[in-house]
């Protein structure tokens, strides 16, 4: 993956997509082969240094009790209110945050229970942007989003991944078709790779995936 590229992994549940993410972030170590970031093998990085380079946005967003600002900062007190708000703006969450009585100082209850799933997802994008990671990973980040919110989420995602090395794991066709390269994974193996048009012309697994997605949308 070249710097600034957006690539996507697609495949059925259990094919190995999320396992790749767990290996990149060293939630567990690989048993054979190697993964390199900037030409350096993962195990040579200190865990703290490695994870500072990578931001992962999951489908199940956890918000902590506190306020919006502290949920974006995640104890990084070097981030000013202006920087927090800029991250919120890039993530297209500013209209939602500005509508709250106290803006970024507005209260967040446990797990963000007073916010919609779409609002929680926008805040998770802002949280990722605020970290300014070298690599951004979105793991099924739009899985629970209703179609009404999807357009805003799509705009947010485009802003968030722009110019940043990004890895998408997605079921939704709309989130992956613009990727520079798509890898189709089946039972732990890469079966097809290419951009959307190339893969469609193969009449293989990816085309089946797209047709199923359109049928179920």
PDB file of C-alpha atoms in Angstrom:
ATOM      1  CA  UNK A   1       0.000   0.000   0.000  1.00  0.00           C
ATOM      2  CA  UNK A   2       1.555   3.300  -1.075  1.00  0.00           C
ATOM      3  CA  UNK A   3       1.325   6.435   1.107  1.00  0.00           C
ATOM      4  CA  UNK A   4      -1.980   8.223   0.542  1.00  0.00           C
ATOM      5  CA  UNK A   5      -3.683   5.254  -1.130  1.00  0.00           C
ATOM      6  CA  UNK A   6      -7.094   3.955  -0.152  1.00  0.00           C
ATOM      7  CA  UNK A   7      -7.435   0.191  -0.345  1.00  0.00           C
ATOM      8  CA  UNK A   8     -10.330  -2.062   0.641  1.00  0.00           C
ATOM      9  CA  UNK A   9     -10.767  -5.630   1.809  1.00  0.00           C
ATOM     10  CA  UNK A  10     -14.051  -7.359   0.982  1.00  0.00           C
ATOM     11  CA  UNK A  11     -15.263 -10.855   1.669  1.00  0.00           C
ATOM     12  CA  UNK A  12     -17.788 -12.928   3.560  1.00  0.00           C
ATOM     13  CA  UNK A  13     -17.944 -12.989   7.358  1.00  0.00           C
ATOM     14  CA  UNK A  14     -15.081 -15.124   8.645  1.00  0.00           C
ATOM     15  CA  UNK A  15     -12.934 -14.713   5.518  1.00  0.00           C
ATOM     16  CA  UNK A  16     -10.090 -13.046   7.451  1.00  0.00           C
ATOM     17  CA  UNK A  17     -10.642  -9.305   6.900  1.00  0.00           C
ATOM     18  CA  UNK A  18     -10.646  -8.270  10.560  1.00  0.00           C
ATOM     19  CA  UNK A  19      -7.786 -10.668  11.303  1.00  0.00           C
ATOM     20  CA  UNK A  20      -5.582  -8.565   9.013  1.00  0.00           C
ATOM     21  CA  UNK A  21      -6.431  -5.475  11.085  1.00  0.00           C
ATOM     22  CA  UNK A  22      -5.639  -7.293  14.329  1.00  0.00           C
ATOM     23  CA  UNK A  23      -2.244  -8.238  12.901  1.00  0.00           C
ATOM     24  CA  UNK A  24      -1.451  -4.716  11.633  1.00  0.00           C
ATOM     25  CA  UNK A  25      -2.201  -3.257  15.084  1.00  0.00           C
ATOM     26  CA  UNK A  26      -0.411  -6.166  16.821  1.00  0.00           C
ATOM     27  CA  UNK A  27      -3.374  -7.243  18.901  1.00  0.00           C
ATOM     28  CA  UNK A  28      -1.606 -10.517  18.248  1.00  0.00           C
ATOM     29  CA  UNK A  29       1.613 -11.308  16.427  1.00  0.00           C
ATOM     30  CA  UNK A  30       1.957 -13.033  13.076  1.00  0.00           C
ATOM     31  CA  UNK A  31       3.312 -16.587  13.056  1.00  0.00           C
ATOM     32  CA  UNK A  32       4.888 -16.448   9.603  1.00  0.00           C
ATOM     33  CA  UNK A  33       5.521 -13.825   6.976  1.00  0.00           C
ATOM     34  CA  UNK A  34       5.939 -10.153   7.850  1.00  0.00           C
ATOM     35  CA  UNK A  35       4.146  -6.814   7.808  1.00  0.00           C
ATOM     36  CA  UNK A  36       6.158  -3.638   7.267  1.00  0.00           C
ATOM     37  CA  UNK A  37       5.251   0.008   7.803  1.00  0.00           C
ATOM     38  CA  UNK A  38       7.656   2.492   6.187  1.00  0.00           C
ATOM     39  CA  UNK A  39       9.910  -0.471   5.431  1.00  0.00           C
ATOM     40  CA  UNK A  40      10.219  -1.435   9.109  1.00  0.00           C
ATOM     41  CA  UNK A  41       8.930  -4.777  10.426  1.00  0.00           C
ATOM     42  CA  UNK A  42       6.079  -4.314  12.911  1.00  0.00           C
ATOM     43  CA  UNK A  43       7.833  -6.099  15.772  1.00  0.00           C
ATOM     44  CA  UNK A  44      10.643  -3.525  15.669  1.00  0.00           C
ATOM     45  CA  UNK A  45       8.242  -0.751  16.675  1.00  0.00           C
ATOM     46  CA  UNK A  46       7.428  -0.142  20.313  1.00  0.00           C
ATOM     47  CA  UNK A  47       3.705  -0.864  20.702  1.00  0.00           C
ATOM     48  CA  UNK A  48       2.983   2.701  21.822  1.00  0.00           C
ATOM     49  CA  UNK A  49       4.838   4.128  18.795  1.00  0.00           C
ATOM     50  CA  UNK A  50       3.121   1.707  16.396  1.00  0.00           C
ATOM     51  CA  UNK A  51      -0.370   2.432  17.692  1.00  0.00           C
ATOM     52  CA  UNK A  52       0.244   6.168  17.575  1.00  0.00           C
ATOM     53  CA  UNK A  53       0.679   5.773  13.803  1.00  0.00           C
ATOM     54  CA  UNK A  54      -2.642   3.940  13.353  1.00  0.00           C
ATOM     55  CA  UNK A  55      -6.239   4.940  14.071  1.00  0.00           C
ATOM     56  CA  UNK A  56      -8.956   2.287  13.901  1.00  0.00           C
ATOM     57  CA  UNK A  57     -12.645   3.161  13.582  1.00  0.00           C
ATOM     58  CA  UNK A  58     -14.918   0.225  14.429  1.00  0.00           C
ATOM     59  CA  UNK A  59     -18.602  -0.364  13.708  1.00  0.00           C
ATOM     60  CA  UNK A  60     -19.444  -0.369  17.432  1.00  0.00           C
ATOM     61  CA  UNK A  61     -18.424   3.085  18.675  1.00  0.00           C
ATOM     62  CA  UNK A  62     -17.716   3.468  22.395  1.00  0.00           C
ATOM     63  CA  UNK A  63     -18.151   6.946  23.839  1.00  0.00           C
ATOM     64  CA  UNK A  64     -17.069   7.640  27.406  1.00  0.00           C
ATOM     65  CA  UNK A  65     -18.939   9.556  30.093  1.00  0.00           C
ATOM     66  CA  UNK A  66     -17.703  13.161  30.033  1.00  0.00           C
ATOM     67  CA  UNK A  67     -18.074  15.733  27.276  1.00  0.00           C
ATOM     68  CA  UNK A  68     -17.607  15.704  23.502  1.00  0.00           C
ATOM     69  CA  UNK A  69     -14.188  17.370  23.703  1.00  0.00           C
ATOM     70  CA  UNK A  70     -12.763  14.749  26.083  1.00  0.00           C
ATOM     71  CA  UNK A  71     -14.140  11.964  23.857  1.00  0.00           C
ATOM     72  CA  UNK A  72     -12.224  13.394  20.913  1.00  0.00           C
ATOM     73  CA  UNK A  73      -9.010  14.097  22.879  1.00  0.00           C
ATOM     74  CA  UNK A  74      -8.806  10.714  24.627  1.00  0.00           C
ATOM     75  CA  UNK A  75      -6.512  12.205  27.326  1.00  0.00           C
ATOM     76  CA  UNK A  76      -4.270  13.954  24.794  1.00  0.00           C
ATOM     77  CA  UNK A  77      -4.250  17.325  26.564  1.00  0.00           C
ATOM     78  CA  UNK A  78      -1.984  18.805  23.879  1.00  0.00           C
ATOM     79  CA  UNK A  79      -5.028  19.089  21.614  1.00  0.00           C
ATOM     80  CA  UNK A  80      -6.581  22.552  21.889  1.00  0.00           C
ATOM     81  CA  UNK A  81     -10.319  23.226  21.632  1.00  0.00           C
ATOM     82  CA  UNK A  82      -9.680  24.707  18.167  1.00  0.00           C
ATOM     83  CA  UNK A  83      -7.932  21.507  17.019  1.00  0.00           C
ATOM     84  CA  UNK A  84     -10.752  19.379  18.437  1.00  0.00           C
ATOM     85  CA  UNK A  85     -13.328  21.498  16.615  1.00  0.00           C
ATOM     86  CA  UNK A  86     -11.326  21.327  13.369  1.00  0.00           C
ATOM     87  CA  UNK A  87     -11.401  17.496  13.604  1.00  0.00           C
ATOM     88  CA  UNK A  88     -15.154  17.669  14.195  1.00  0.00           C
ATOM     89  CA  UNK A  89     -15.529  19.895  11.122  1.00  0.00           C
ATOM     90  CA  UNK A  90     -13.453  17.571   8.883  1.00  0.00           C
ATOM     91  CA  UNK A  91     -15.648  14.680  10.044  1.00  0.00           C
ATOM     92  CA  UNK A  92     -18.808  16.665   9.084  1.00  0.00           C
ATOM     93  CA  UNK A  93     -19.983  16.494  12.700  1.00  0.00           C
ATOM     94  CA  UNK A  94     -20.010  20.282  13.190  1.00  0.00           C
ATOM     95  CA  UNK A  95     -23.735  20.795  12.416  1.00  0.00           C
ATOM     96  CA  UNK A  96     -24.649  18.158  14.970  1.00  0.00           C
ATOM     97  CA  UNK A  97     -22.212  19.457  17.634  1.00  0.00           C
ATOM     98  CA  UNK A  98     -23.179  23.116  17.036  1.00  0.00           C
ATOM     99  CA  UNK A  99     -26.842  22.200  17.592  1.00  0.00           C
ATOM    100  CA  UNK A 100     -26.052  21.028  21.130  1.00  0.00           C
ATOM    101  CA  UNK A 101     -26.485  23.557  23.983  1.00  0.00           C
ATOM    102  CA  UNK A 102     -22.777  23.661  24.951  1.00  0.00           C
ATOM    103  CA  UNK A 103     -21.024  22.614  21.721  1.00  0.00           C
ATOM    104  CA  UNK A 104     -17.903  20.536  22.402  1.00  0.00           C
ATOM    105  CA  UNK A 105     -18.503  20.990  26.142  1.00  0.00           C
ATOM    106  CA  UNK A 106     -21.856  19.168  25.867  1.00  0.00           C
ATOM    107  CA  UNK A 107     -22.319  16.171  28.135  1.00  0.00           C
ATOM    108  CA  UNK A 108     -21.844  12.630  26.851  1.00  0.00           C
ATOM    109  CA  UNK A 109     -23.593   9.929  28.831  1.00  0.00           C
ATOM    110  CA  UNK A 110     -22.242   6.379  29.079  1.00  0.00           C
ATOM    111  CA  UNK A 111     -21.766   4.802  25.633  1.00  0.00           C
ATOM    112  CA  UNK A 112     -23.239   7.970  24.064  1.00  0.00           C
ATOM    113  CA  UNK A 113     -26.741   6.613  24.680  1.00  0.00           C
ATOM    114  CA  UNK A 114     -28.410   9.980  23.939  1.00  0.00           C
ATOM    115  CA  UNK A 115     -26.895  10.149  20.428  1.00  0.00           C
ATOM    116  CA  UNK A 116     -27.961   8.284  17.292  1.00  0.00           C
ATOM    117  CA  UNK A 117     -25.692   5.628  15.761  1.00  0.00           C
ATOM    118  CA  UNK A 118     -24.860   8.073  12.949  1.00  0.00           C
ATOM    119  CA  UNK A 119     -23.890  10.838  15.384  1.00  0.00           C
ATOM    120  CA  UNK A 120     -21.694   8.436  17.362  1.00  0.00           C
ATOM    121  CA  UNK A 121     -19.999   7.346  14.135  1.00  0.00           C
ATOM    122  CA  UNK A 122     -19.280  10.953  13.105  1.00  0.00           C
ATOM    123  CA  UNK A 123     -17.666  11.552  16.501  1.00  0.00           C
ATOM    124  CA  UNK A 124     -15.544   8.429  16.051  1.00  0.00           C
ATOM    125  CA  UNK A 125     -14.313   9.798  12.696  1.00  0.00           C
ATOM    126  CA  UNK A 126     -13.463  13.111  14.406  1.00  0.00           C
ATOM    127  CA  UNK A 127     -11.588  11.187  17.111  1.00  0.00           C
ATOM    128  CA  UNK A 128      -9.524   9.405  14.439  1.00  0.00           C
ATOM    129  CA  UNK A 129      -8.754  12.647  12.563  1.00  0.00           C
ATOM    130  CA  UNK A 130      -7.653  14.413  15.769  1.00  0.00           C
ATOM    131  CA  UNK A 131      -4.948  11.772  16.244  1.00  0.00           C
ATOM    132  CA  UNK A 132      -3.570  12.620  12.777  1.00  0.00           C
ATOM    133  CA  UNK A 133      -2.573   8.995  12.134  1.00  0.00           C
ATOM    134  CA  UNK A 134      -0.264   7.823   9.348  1.00  0.00           C
ATOM    135  CA  UNK A 135      -2.663   4.945   8.658  1.00  0.00           C
ATOM    136  CA  UNK A 136      -6.432   5.076   9.071  1.00  0.00           C
ATOM    137  CA  UNK A 137      -8.392   1.821   9.299  1.00  0.00           C
ATOM    138  CA  UNK A 138     -12.185   1.767   8.989  1.00  0.00           C
ATOM    139  CA  UNK A 139     -13.469  -1.659  10.041  1.00  0.00           C
ATOM    140  CA  UNK A 140     -17.115  -2.018   8.920  1.00  0.00           C
ATOM    141  CA  UNK A 141     -17.495   1.593  10.070  1.00  0.00           C
ATOM    142  CA  UNK A 142     -20.826   2.133   8.288  1.00  0.00           C
ATOM    143  CA  UNK A 143     -22.441  -1.223   9.049  1.00  0.00           C
ATOM    144  CA  UNK A 144     -25.120   0.128  11.387  1.00  0.00           C
ATOM    145  CA  UNK A 145     -25.884   3.364   9.558  1.00  0.00           C
ATOM    146  CA  UNK A 146     -29.384   3.925   8.203  1.00  0.00           C
ATOM    147  CA  UNK A 147     -29.774   5.150   4.627  1.00  0.00           C
ATOM    148  CA  UNK A 148     -30.917   8.597   5.816  1.00  0.00           C
ATOM    149  CA  UNK A 149     -27.592   9.133   7.596  1.00  0.00           C
ATOM    150  CA  UNK A 150     -25.457   7.360   5.007  1.00  0.00           C
ATOM    151  CA  UNK A 151     -24.989  10.373   2.709  1.00  0.00           C
ATOM    152  CA  UNK A 152     -23.545  12.434   5.571  1.00  0.00           C
ATOM    153  CA  UNK A 153     -21.352   9.526   6.674  1.00  0.00           C
ATOM    154  CA  UNK A 154     -20.089   9.103   3.100  1.00  0.00           C
ATOM    155  CA  UNK A 155     -19.161  12.792   2.915  1.00  0.00           C
ATOM    156  CA  UNK A 156     -17.436  12.510   6.283  1.00  0.00           C
ATOM    157  CA  UNK A 157     -15.501   9.408   5.194  1.00  0.00           C
ATOM    158  CA  UNK A 158     -14.323  11.092   1.998  1.00  0.00           C
ATOM    159  CA  UNK A 159     -13.007  14.045   4.030  1.00  0.00           C
ATOM    160  CA  UNK A 160     -11.384  11.814   6.644  1.00  0.00           C
ATOM    161  CA  UNK A 161      -9.519   9.533   4.213  1.00  0.00           C
ATOM    162  CA  UNK A 162      -8.505  12.290   1.769  1.00  0.00           C
ATOM    163  CA  UNK A 163      -4.718  12.289   1.340  1.00  0.00           C
ATOM    164  CA  UNK A 164      -4.303   9.698   4.088  1.00  0.00           C
ATOM    165  CA  UNK A 165      -3.238   6.064   3.802  1.00  0.00           C
ATOM    166  CA  UNK A 166      -6.520   4.285   4.448  1.00  0.00           C
ATOM    167  CA  UNK A 167      -7.653   0.692   4.749  1.00  0.00           C
ATOM    168  CA  UNK A 168     -11.381  -0.005   4.451  1.00  0.00           C
ATOM    169  CA  UNK A 169     -13.163  -3.156   5.491  1.00  0.00           C
ATOM    170  CA  UNK A 170     -16.721  -2.866   4.302  1.00  0.00           C
ATOM    171  CA  UNK A 171     -19.866  -4.644   3.298  1.00  0.00           C
ATOM    172  CA  UNK A 172     -21.376  -1.549   1.696  1.00  0.00           C
ATOM    173  CA  UNK A 173     -20.525  -1.077  -1.956  1.00  0.00           C
ATOM    174  CA  UNK A 174     -20.696   2.712  -1.648  1.00  0.00           C
ATOM    175  CA  UNK A 175     -17.771   2.754   0.798  1.00  0.00           C
ATOM    176  CA  UNK A 176     -15.349   0.769  -1.334  1.00  0.00           C
ATOM    177  CA  UNK A 177     -15.998   1.385  -5.030  1.00  0.00           C
ATOM    178  CA  UNK A 178     -13.778   4.506  -5.043  1.00  0.00           C
ATOM    179  CA  UNK A 179     -10.796   2.699  -3.488  1.00  0.00           C
ATOM    180  CA  UNK A 180      -7.532   2.658  -5.460  1.00  0.00           C
ATOM    181  CA  UNK A 181      -7.399  -1.109  -5.038  1.00  0.00           C
ATOM    182  CA  UNK A 182      -9.763  -3.748  -3.675  1.00  0.00           C
ATOM    183  CA  UNK A 183      -8.725  -7.158  -2.342  1.00  0.00           C
ATOM    184  CA  UNK A 184     -11.314  -9.939  -2.333  1.00  0.00           C
ATOM    185  CA  UNK A 185     -10.616 -12.402   0.477  1.00  0.00           C
ATOM    186  CA  UNK A 186     -12.069 -15.878   0.827  1.00  0.00           C
ATOM    187  CA  UNK A 187     -11.122 -18.348   3.589  1.00  0.00           C
ATOM    188  CA  UNK A 188      -7.978 -16.431   4.470  1.00  0.00           C
ATOM    189  CA  UNK A 189      -6.663 -16.036   0.914  1.00  0.00           C
ATOM    190  CA  UNK A 190      -6.641 -13.157  -1.566  1.00  0.00           C
ATOM    191  CA  UNK A 191      -8.664 -14.406  -4.526  1.00  0.00           C
ATOM    192  CA  UNK A 192      -8.984 -11.231  -6.638  1.00  0.00           C
ATOM    193  CA  UNK A 193      -7.477  -7.748  -6.646  1.00  0.00           C
ATOM    194  CA  UNK A 194      -7.894  -4.577  -8.680  1.00  0.00           C
ATOM    195  CA  UNK A 195     -10.050  -1.465  -8.813  1.00  0.00           C
ATOM    196  CA  UNK A 196     -13.857  -1.650  -9.016  1.00  0.00           C
ATOM    197  CA  UNK A 197     -14.056  -1.691 -12.835  1.00  0.00           C
ATOM    198  CA  UNK A 198     -11.286  -4.295 -13.198  1.00  0.00           C
ATOM    199  CA  UNK A 199     -12.898  -6.627 -10.684  1.00  0.00           C
ATOM    200  CA  UNK A 200     -16.349  -6.251 -12.238  1.00  0.00           C
ATOM    201  CA  UNK A 201     -14.894  -7.335 -15.594  1.00  0.00           C
ATOM    202  CA  UNK A 202     -13.589 -10.578 -14.056  1.00  0.00           C
ATOM    203  CA  UNK A 203     -17.159 -11.855 -13.469  1.00  0.00           C
ATOM    204  CA  UNK A 204     -15.954 -13.524 -10.262  1.00  0.00           C
ATOM    205  CA  UNK A 205     -16.394 -13.244  -6.489  1.00  0.00           C
ATOM    206  CA  UNK A 206     -16.372  -9.450  -6.447  1.00  0.00           C
ATOM    207  CA  UNK A 207     -19.086  -9.158  -9.090  1.00  0.00           C
ATOM    208  CA  UNK A 208     -21.218 -11.619  -7.101  1.00  0.00           C
ATOM    209  CA  UNK A 209     -20.625  -9.537  -3.979  1.00  0.00           C
ATOM    210  CA  UNK A 210     -21.697  -6.336  -5.771  1.00  0.00           C
ATOM    211  CA  UNK A 211     -24.832  -7.948  -7.228  1.00  0.00           C
ATOM    212  CA  UNK A 212     -25.817  -9.301  -3.789  1.00  0.00           C
ATOM    213  CA  UNK A 213     -25.218  -5.856  -2.243  1.00  0.00           C
ATOM    214  CA  UNK A 214     -27.444  -4.176  -4.828  1.00  0.00           C
ATOM    215  CA  UNK A 215     -30.130  -6.824  -4.361  1.00  0.00           C
ATOM    216  CA  UNK A 216     -30.145  -6.313  -0.572  1.00  0.00           C
ATOM    217  CA  UNK A 217     -29.983  -2.503  -0.631  1.00  0.00           C
TER     218      UNK A 217
END
